[in-house]
Coordinates of C-alpha atoms in Angstrom, one line a residue:
Chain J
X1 CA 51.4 -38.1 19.1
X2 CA 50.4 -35.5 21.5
X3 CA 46.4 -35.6 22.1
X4 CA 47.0 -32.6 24.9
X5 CA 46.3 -30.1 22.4
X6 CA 46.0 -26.4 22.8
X7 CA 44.5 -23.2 20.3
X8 CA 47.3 -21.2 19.1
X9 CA 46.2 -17.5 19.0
X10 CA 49.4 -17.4 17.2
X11 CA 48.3 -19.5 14.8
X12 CA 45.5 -17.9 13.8
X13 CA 46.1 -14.6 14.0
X14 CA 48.7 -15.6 11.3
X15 CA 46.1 -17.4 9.1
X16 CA 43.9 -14.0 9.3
X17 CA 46.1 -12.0 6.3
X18 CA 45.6 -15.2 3.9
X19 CA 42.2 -15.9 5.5
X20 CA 41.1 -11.9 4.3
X21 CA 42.0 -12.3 0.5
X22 CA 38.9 -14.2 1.0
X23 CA 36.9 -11.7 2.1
X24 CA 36.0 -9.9 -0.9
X25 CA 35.1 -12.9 -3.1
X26 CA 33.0 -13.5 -0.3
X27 CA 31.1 -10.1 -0.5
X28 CA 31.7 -9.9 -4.2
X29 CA 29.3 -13.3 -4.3
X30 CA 26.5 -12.6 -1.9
X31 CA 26.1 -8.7 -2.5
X32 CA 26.1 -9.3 -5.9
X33 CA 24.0 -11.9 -6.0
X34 CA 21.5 -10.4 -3.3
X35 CA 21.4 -7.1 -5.5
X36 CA 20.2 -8.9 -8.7
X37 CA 18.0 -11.5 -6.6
X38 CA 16.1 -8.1 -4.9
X39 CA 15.5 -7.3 -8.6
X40 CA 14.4 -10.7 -9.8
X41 CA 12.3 -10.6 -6.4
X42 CA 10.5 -7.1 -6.9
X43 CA 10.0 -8.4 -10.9
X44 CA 8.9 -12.3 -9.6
X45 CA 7.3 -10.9 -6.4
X46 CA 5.3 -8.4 -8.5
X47 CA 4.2 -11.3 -11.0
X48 CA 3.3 -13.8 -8.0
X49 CA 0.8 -11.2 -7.0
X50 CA -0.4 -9.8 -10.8
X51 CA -4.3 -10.7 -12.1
X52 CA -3.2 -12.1 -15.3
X53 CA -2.3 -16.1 -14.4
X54 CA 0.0 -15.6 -17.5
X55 CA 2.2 -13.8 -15.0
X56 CA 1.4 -15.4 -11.9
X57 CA 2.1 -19.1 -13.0
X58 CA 5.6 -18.4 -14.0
X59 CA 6.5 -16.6 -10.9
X60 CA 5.5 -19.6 -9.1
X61 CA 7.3 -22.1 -10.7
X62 CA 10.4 -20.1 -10.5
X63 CA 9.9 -19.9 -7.1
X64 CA 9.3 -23.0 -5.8
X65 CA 11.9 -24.1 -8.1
X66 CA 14.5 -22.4 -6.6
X67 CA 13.1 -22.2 -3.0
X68 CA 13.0 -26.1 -3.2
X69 CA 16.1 -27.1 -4.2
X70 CA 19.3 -26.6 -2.3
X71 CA 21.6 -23.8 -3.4
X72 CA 24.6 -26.0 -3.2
X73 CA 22.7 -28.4 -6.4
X74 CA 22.2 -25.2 -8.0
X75 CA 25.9 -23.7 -8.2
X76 CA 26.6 -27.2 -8.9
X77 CA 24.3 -27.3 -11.5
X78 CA 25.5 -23.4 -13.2
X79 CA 28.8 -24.7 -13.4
X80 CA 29.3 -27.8 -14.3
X81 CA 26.0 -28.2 -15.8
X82 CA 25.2 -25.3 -17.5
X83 CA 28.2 -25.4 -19.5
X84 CA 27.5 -28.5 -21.4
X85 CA 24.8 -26.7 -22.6
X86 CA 25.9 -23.0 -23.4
X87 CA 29.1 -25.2 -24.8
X88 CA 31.4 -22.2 -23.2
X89 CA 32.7 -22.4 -19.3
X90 CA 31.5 -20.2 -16.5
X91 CA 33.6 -18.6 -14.4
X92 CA 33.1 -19.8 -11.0
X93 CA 32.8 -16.6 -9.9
X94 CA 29.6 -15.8 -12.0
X95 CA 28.2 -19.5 -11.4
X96 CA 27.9 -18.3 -7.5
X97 CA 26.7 -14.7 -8.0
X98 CA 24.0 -16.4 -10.4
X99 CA 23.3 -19.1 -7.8
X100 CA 22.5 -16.3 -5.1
X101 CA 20.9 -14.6 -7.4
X102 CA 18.3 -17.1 -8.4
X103 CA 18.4 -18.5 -4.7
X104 CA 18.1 -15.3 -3.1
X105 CA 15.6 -14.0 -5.4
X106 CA 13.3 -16.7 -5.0
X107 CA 12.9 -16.2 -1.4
X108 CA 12.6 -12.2 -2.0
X109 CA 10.2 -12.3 -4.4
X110 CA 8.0 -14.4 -1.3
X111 CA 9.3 -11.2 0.7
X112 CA 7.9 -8.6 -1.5
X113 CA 4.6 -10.6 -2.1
X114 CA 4.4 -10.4 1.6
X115 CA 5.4 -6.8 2.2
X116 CA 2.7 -5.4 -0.7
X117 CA -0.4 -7.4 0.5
X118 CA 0.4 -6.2 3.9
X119 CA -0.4 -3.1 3.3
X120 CA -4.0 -2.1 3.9
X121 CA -6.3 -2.1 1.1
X122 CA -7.3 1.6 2.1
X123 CA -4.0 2.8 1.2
X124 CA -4.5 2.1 -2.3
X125 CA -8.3 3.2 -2.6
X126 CA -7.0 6.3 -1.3
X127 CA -4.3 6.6 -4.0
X128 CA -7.0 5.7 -6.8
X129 CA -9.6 7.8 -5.4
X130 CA -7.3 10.7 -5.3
X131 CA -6.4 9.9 -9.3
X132 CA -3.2 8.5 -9.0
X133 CA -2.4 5.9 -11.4
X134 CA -2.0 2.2 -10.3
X135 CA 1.7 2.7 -11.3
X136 CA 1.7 5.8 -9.2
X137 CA -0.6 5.0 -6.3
X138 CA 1.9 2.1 -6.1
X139 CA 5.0 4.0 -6.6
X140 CA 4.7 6.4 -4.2
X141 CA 2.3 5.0 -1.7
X142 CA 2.3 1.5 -1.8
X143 CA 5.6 0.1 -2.7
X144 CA 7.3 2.8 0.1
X145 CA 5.8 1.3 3.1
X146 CA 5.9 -2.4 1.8
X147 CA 9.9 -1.9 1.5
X148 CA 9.8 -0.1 5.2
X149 CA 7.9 -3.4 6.2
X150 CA 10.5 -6.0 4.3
X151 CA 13.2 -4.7 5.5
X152 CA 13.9 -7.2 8.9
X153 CA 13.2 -10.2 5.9
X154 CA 15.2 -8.8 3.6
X155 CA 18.0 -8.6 6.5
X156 CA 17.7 -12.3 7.4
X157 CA 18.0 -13.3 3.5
X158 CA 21.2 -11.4 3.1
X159 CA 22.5 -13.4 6.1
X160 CA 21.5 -16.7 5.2
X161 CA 22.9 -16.0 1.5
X162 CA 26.2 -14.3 3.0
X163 CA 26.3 -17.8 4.7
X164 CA 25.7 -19.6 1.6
X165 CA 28.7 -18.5 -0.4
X166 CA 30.6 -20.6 2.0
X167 CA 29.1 -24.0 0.0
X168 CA 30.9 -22.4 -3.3
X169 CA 34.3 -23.1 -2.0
X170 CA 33.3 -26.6 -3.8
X171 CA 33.7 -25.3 -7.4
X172 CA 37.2 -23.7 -6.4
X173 CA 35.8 -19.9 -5.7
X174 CA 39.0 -18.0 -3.4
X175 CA 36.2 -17.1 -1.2
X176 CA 36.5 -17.5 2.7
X177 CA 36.0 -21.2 3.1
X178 CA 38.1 -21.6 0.3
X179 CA 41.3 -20.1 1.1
X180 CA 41.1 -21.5 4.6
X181 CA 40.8 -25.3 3.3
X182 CA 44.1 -24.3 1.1
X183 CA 45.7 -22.7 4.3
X184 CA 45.0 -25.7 6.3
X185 CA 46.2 -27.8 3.9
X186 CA 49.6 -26.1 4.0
X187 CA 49.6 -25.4 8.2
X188 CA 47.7 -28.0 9.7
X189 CA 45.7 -25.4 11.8
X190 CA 42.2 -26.5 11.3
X191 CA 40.7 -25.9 14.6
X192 CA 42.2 -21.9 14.6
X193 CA 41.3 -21.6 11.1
X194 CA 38.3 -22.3 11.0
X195 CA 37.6 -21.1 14.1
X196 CA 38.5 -17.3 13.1
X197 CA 37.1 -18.3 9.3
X198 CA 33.6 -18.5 12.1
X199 CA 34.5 -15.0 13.4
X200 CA 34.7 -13.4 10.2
X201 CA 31.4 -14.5 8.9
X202 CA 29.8 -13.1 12.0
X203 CA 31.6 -10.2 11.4
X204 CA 30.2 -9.4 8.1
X205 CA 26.5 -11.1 9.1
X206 CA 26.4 -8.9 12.3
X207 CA 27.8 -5.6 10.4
X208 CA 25.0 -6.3 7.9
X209 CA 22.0 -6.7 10.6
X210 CA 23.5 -3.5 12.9
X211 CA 23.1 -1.2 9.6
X212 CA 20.3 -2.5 8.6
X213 CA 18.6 -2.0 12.0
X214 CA 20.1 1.7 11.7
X215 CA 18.2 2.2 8.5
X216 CA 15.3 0.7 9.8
X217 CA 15.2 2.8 13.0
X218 CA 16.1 6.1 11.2
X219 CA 13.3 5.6 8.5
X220 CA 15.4 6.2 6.1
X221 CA 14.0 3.8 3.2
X222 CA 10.9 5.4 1.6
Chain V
X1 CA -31.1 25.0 5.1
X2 CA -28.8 26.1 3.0
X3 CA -30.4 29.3 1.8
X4 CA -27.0 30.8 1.1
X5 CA -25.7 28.5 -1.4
X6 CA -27.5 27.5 -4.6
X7 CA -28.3 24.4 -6.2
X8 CA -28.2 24.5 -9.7
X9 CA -31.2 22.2 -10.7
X10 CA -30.7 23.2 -14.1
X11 CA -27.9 21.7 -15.0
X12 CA -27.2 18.8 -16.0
X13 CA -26.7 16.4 -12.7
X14 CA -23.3 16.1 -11.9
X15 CA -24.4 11.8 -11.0
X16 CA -26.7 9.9 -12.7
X17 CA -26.8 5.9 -11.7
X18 CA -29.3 4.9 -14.1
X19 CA -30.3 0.9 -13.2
X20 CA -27.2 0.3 -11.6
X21 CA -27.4 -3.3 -10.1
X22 CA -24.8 -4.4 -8.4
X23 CA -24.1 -8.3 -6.6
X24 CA -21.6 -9.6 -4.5
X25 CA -22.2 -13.2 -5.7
X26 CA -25.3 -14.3 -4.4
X27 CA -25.5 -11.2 -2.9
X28 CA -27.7 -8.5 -4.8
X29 CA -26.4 -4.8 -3.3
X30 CA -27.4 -2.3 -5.0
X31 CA -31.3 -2.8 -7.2
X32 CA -31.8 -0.7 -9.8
X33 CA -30.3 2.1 -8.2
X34 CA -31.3 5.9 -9.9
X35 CA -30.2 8.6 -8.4
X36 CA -29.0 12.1 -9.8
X37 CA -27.0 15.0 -8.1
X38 CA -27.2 18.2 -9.3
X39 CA -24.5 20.6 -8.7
X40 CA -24.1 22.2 -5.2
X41 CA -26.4 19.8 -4.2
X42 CA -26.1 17.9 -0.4
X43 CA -27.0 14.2 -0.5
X44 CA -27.2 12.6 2.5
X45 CA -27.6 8.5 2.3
X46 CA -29.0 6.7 5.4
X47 CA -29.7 3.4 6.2
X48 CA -28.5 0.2 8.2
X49 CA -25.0 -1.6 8.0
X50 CA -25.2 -3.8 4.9
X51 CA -27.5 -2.1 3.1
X52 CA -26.1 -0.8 0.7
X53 CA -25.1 2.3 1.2
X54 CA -21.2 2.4 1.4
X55 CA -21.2 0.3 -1.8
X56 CA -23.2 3.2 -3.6
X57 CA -21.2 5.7 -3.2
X58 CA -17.9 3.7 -3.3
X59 CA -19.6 3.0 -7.3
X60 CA -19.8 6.8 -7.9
X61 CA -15.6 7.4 -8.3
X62 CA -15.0 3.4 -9.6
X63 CA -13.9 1.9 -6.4
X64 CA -16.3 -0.8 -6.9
X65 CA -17.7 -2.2 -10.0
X66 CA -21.3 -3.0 -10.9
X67 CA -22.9 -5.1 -13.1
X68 CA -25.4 -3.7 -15.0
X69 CA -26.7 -0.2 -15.1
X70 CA -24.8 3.0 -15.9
X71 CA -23.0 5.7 -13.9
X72 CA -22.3 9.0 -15.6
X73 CA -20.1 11.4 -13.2
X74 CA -19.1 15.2 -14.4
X75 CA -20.0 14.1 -18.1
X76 CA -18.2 10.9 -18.4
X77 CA -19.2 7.3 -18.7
X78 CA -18.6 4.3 -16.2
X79 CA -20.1 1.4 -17.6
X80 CA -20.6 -2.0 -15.5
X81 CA -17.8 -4.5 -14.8
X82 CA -15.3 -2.1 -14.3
X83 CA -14.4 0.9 -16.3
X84 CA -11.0 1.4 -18.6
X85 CA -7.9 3.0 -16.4
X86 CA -7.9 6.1 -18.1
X87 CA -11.0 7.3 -18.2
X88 CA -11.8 6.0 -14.4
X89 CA -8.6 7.7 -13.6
X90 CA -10.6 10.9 -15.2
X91 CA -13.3 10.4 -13.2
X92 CA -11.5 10.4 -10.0
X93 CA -9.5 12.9 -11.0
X94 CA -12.6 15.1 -10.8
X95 CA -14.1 13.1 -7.3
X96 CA -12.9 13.7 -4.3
X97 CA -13.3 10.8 -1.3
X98 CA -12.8 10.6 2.5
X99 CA -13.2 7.7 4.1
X100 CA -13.8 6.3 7.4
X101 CA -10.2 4.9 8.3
X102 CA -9.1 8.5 7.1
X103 CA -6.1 6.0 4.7
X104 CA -3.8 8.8 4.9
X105 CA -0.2 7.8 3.7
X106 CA 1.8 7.3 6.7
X107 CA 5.3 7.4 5.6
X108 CA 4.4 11.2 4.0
X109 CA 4.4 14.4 5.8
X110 CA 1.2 16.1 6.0
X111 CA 2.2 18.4 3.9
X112 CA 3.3 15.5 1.5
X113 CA 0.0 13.5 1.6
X114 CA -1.9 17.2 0.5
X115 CA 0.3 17.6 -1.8
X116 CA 1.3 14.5 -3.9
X117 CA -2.1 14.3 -6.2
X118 CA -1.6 17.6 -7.0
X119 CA 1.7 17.6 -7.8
X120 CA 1.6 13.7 -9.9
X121 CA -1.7 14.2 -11.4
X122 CA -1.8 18.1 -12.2
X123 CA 1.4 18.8 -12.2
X124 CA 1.7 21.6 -10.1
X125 CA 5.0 22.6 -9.1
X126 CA 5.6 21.9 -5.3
X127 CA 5.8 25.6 -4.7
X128 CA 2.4 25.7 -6.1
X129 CA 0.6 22.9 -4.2
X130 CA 2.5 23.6 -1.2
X131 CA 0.9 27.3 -0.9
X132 CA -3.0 25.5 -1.8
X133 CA -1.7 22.5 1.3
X134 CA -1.0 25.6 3.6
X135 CA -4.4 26.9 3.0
X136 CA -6.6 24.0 3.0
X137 CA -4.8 22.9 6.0
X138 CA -6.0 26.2 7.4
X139 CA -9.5 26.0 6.9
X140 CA -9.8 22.4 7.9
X141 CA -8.2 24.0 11.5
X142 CA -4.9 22.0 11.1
X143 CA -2.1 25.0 11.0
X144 CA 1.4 25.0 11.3
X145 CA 1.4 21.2 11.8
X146 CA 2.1 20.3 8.2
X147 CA 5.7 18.9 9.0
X148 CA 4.0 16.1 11.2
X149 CA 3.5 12.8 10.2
X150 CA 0.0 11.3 10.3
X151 CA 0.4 9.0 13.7
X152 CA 1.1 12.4 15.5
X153 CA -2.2 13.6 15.0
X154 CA -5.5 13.0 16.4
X155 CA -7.9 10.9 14.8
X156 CA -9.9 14.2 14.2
X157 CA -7.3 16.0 13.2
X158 CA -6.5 13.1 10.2
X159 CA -9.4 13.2 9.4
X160 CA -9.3 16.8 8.4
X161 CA -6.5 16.4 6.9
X162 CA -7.8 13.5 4.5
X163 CA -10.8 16.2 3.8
X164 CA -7.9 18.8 2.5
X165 CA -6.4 16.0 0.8
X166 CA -9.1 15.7 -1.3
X167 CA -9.9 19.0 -1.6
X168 CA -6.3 19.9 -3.4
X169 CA -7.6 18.2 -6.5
X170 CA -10.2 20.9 -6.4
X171 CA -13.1 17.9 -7.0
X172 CA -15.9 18.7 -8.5
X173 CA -17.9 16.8 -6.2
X174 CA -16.9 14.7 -2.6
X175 CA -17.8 11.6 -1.8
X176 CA -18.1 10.8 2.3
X177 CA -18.4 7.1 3.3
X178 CA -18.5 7.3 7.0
X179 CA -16.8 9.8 8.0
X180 CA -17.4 10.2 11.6
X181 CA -17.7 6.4 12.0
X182 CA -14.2 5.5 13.4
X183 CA -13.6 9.0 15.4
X184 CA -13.9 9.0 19.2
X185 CA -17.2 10.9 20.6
X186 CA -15.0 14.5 20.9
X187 CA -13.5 14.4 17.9
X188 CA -17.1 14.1 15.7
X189 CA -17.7 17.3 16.5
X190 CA -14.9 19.2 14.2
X191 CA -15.0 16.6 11.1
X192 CA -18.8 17.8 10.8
X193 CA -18.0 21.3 11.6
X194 CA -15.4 21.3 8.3
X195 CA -18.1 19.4 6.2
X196 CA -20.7 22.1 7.2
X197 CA -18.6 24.7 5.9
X198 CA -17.9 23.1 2.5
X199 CA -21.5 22.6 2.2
X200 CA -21.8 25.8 3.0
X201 CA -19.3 27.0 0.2
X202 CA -21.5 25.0 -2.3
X203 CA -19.5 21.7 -2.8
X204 CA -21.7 19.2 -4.4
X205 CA -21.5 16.2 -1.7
X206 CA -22.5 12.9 -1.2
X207 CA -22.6 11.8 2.5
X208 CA -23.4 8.3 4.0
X209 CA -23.5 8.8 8.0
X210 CA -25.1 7.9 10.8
X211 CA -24.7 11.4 12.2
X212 CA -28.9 12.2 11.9
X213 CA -28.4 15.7 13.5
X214 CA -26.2 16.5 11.2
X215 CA -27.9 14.8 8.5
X216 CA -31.3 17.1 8.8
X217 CA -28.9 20.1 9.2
X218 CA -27.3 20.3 5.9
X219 CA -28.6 17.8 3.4
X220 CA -30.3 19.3 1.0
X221 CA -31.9 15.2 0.3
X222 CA -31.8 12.5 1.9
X223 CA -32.0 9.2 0.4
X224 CA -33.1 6.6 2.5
X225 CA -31.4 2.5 1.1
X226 CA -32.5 -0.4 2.3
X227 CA -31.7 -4.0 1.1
X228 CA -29.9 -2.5 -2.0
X229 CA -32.8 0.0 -2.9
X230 CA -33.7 3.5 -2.0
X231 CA -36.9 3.2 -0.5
X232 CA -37.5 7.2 0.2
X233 CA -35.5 10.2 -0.5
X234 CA -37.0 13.7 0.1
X235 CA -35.5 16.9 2.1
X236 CA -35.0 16.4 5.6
X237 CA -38.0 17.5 7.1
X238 CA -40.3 14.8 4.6
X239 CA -38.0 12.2 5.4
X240 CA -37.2 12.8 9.4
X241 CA -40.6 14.0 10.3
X242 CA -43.2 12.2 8.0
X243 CA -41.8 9.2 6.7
X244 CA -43.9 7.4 4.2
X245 CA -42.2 4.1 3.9
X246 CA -42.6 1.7 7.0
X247 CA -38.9 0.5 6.4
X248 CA -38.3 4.1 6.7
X249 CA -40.3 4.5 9.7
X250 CA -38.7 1.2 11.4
X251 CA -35.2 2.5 11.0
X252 CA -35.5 6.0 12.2
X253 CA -37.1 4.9 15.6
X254 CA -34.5 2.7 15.7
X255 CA -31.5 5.3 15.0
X256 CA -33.4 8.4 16.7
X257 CA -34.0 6.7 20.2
X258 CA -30.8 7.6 21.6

């Protein structure tokens, strides 16, 4: 056997058309997951911060729940687990949207707690004093600035959950990871593969933190 | 004083804190606190840090609770440990407030942070309280700068913005905690001027500073708080020139030295 080995740009080049049906399970999983973990994070963020402990207590079991358990137990646990239970199967598909989703949210919600008691308490006296409502003074004065100030957090958590989709290839999701183990497994090519498999996560990751960084520079949340 | 404006001692007071006690755990703030306002009436509170005096006033529109006691503002009712959200809300509605870290909304225009009360709380069409913004922002001195955001301005300038802020709800009465307190020397000078002209247009007022000049100029009372309690009130002269109390007496050589 020849141990003088070589990358073959051909090689992976080649791999990229297979390696890019991956692409959008990949997106499909952590966008959809991170939209409906930013609204189980406003909702449990919300909570972790209310008066009533009826609210509070429940917010913090969810998240330390699902901030201290590894996401890869918790797909693990939505599909082959959950099914037992619900007596139906769930798609893989779902099983990893629902595990970002929980995951995701868990660590949001920790974001938003942060980005509303940030703001100074003046802000909202001002609201009050002025006759807003709560709801109002933190509609249009509060929660504005908070998202303004989460906004480098929420970044990072999209990237880290982006990255976590790649652990899902273990319940058989065509996601990135996944079609490159089934491309390897016909060509042989790991080192290209998973070399430009690399390239396209940063791809998406560094897309994600350039507009994001646009947004945040042109103001344009709140 | 304020010879051109009238105070209408008549009516009923537009604040009455009838035994309000107040206590920050051990702490006890505010002592059987009684004080009434009467409409177009100036009321200027003095005394040290911590004694009381930001805590009164912050009781008037709800921002604090109390414990016992009773505060009446414009006709309605705030009873101790925290009043219901609506009629609180109706209170405020009615009570305007500027405050020593001005607290304007920084992601809003100037235009926007006039405007939004009016608009979410009365409803005025943004036509509407844009054309009462443009005005108030005139006769606070801040023209033509109502497409600025608050960091652009001065600290005086915010300041008189916060002041037309309030004054869009068209309050019945404005609260002033400190006004002055966080501007640089330069800028003290145009906040007062603006207050002295709403005095002068008869808005009911109640003002803790430590502005003294300006106190004597245009406070139709001044109430004196120490330790939680108001040891003297009296017009200006009374309380300036002959104090009666000793505490009194203490803190005004203190403050008037320099």
């Amino acid at each position: 056997m020849d141990l003088h080995f070589q990358f073959d740009w051909q090689a992976a080049i080649a791999s990229l058309p297979y390696l890019l049906k991956g692409v959008p399970y990949t997106l499909l999983i952590s966008f959809g997951g991170l939209a409906i973990g930013f609204v189980i994070g406003m909702l449990f963020g919300l909570m972790r911060i209310a008066p009533s402990r009826w609210l509070r207590y429940p917010a913090v079991f969810y998240i330390e729940v699902f901030r201290g358990t590894p996401v890869l137990v918790q797909v693990l646990f939505i599909f082959y687990g959950l099914p037992t239970l619900l007596g139906g199967p769930i798609p893989a598909i779902t099983a990893g949207i629902a595990a970002i989703a929980l995951n995701a949210g868990a660590y949001i919600s920790e974001i938003v707690r942060g980005g509303v008691q940030s703001i100074e308490r003046g802000q909202r006296e001002a609201g009050l004093s002025l006759g807003l409502s709560a709801t109002q003074t933190f509609q249009y004065i509060i929660w504005p600035q908070a998202l303004r100030r989460m906004i480098p957090a929420l970044g990072n958590q999209g990237i880290v959950s982006i990255k976590d989709t790649s652990l899902f290839s273990v319940i058989g999701v065509g996601e990135l990871v996944r079609q490159g183990q089934v491309y390897i497994a016909q060509t042989f090519t790991a080192l290209e593969v998973y070399f430009m498999i690399a390239l396209l996560y940063l791809a998406i990751t560094l897309s994600l933190s350039m507009a994001l960084s646009l947004l945040e520079r042109k103001g344009l949340v709140g | 004083m304020n010879d051109d404006k009238q105070i209408q001692r008549d009516a009923p007071p537009i604040v009455r804190l009838d035994k309000v006690n107040k206590h920050f755990g051990e702490l006890h703030v505010m002592r059987d606190i009684d004080l009434s306002v009467a409409p177009g009436e100036v009321v200027v509170i003095i005394g040290a840090s911590g004694s009381g005096k930001s805590t009164l006033i912050r009781c008037v529109n709800g921002l604090e609770p109390f414990q016992s006691g009773r505060i009446e503002v414009d006709g309605k009712t705030l009873a101790p440990h925290g009043a219901s959200g609506k009629s609180l809300q109706a209170v405020r509605t009615e009570v305007g407030m500027v405050f020593q870290q001005f607290n304007l909304f920084p992601h809003l225009s100037i235009r926007d942070n006039v405007t939004l009360a009016p608009r979410k709380v009365r409803g005025w069409s943004r036509r509407q309280a844009n054309t009462t913004a443009e005005r108030l922002l005139e006769r606070v001195g801040i023209s033509d700068q109502a497409d600025k955001y608050p960091s652009q301005l001065s600290g005086g300038q915010q300041q008189r913005v916060a002041l037309a802020r309030a004054l869009a709800m068209e309050p019945r009465l404005m609260l002033f905690d400190e006004p002055t307190s966080a501007l640089d020397p330069e800028m003290i000078g145009e906040v007062l001027d603006a207050m002295r002209e709403l005095a002068k247009d008869g808005m009911t007022m109640m003002i803790v500073t430590h502005e003294m000049g300006f106190a004597r100029e245009v406070a139709d009372r001044v109430v004196f708080v120490h330790g939680g309690e108001i040891v003297e009130q009296g017009t200006p002269e009374a309380v300036f020139d002959d104090p009666q109390n000793e505490r009194t007496r203490a803190f005004l050589s203190r403050v008037l030295k320099h």
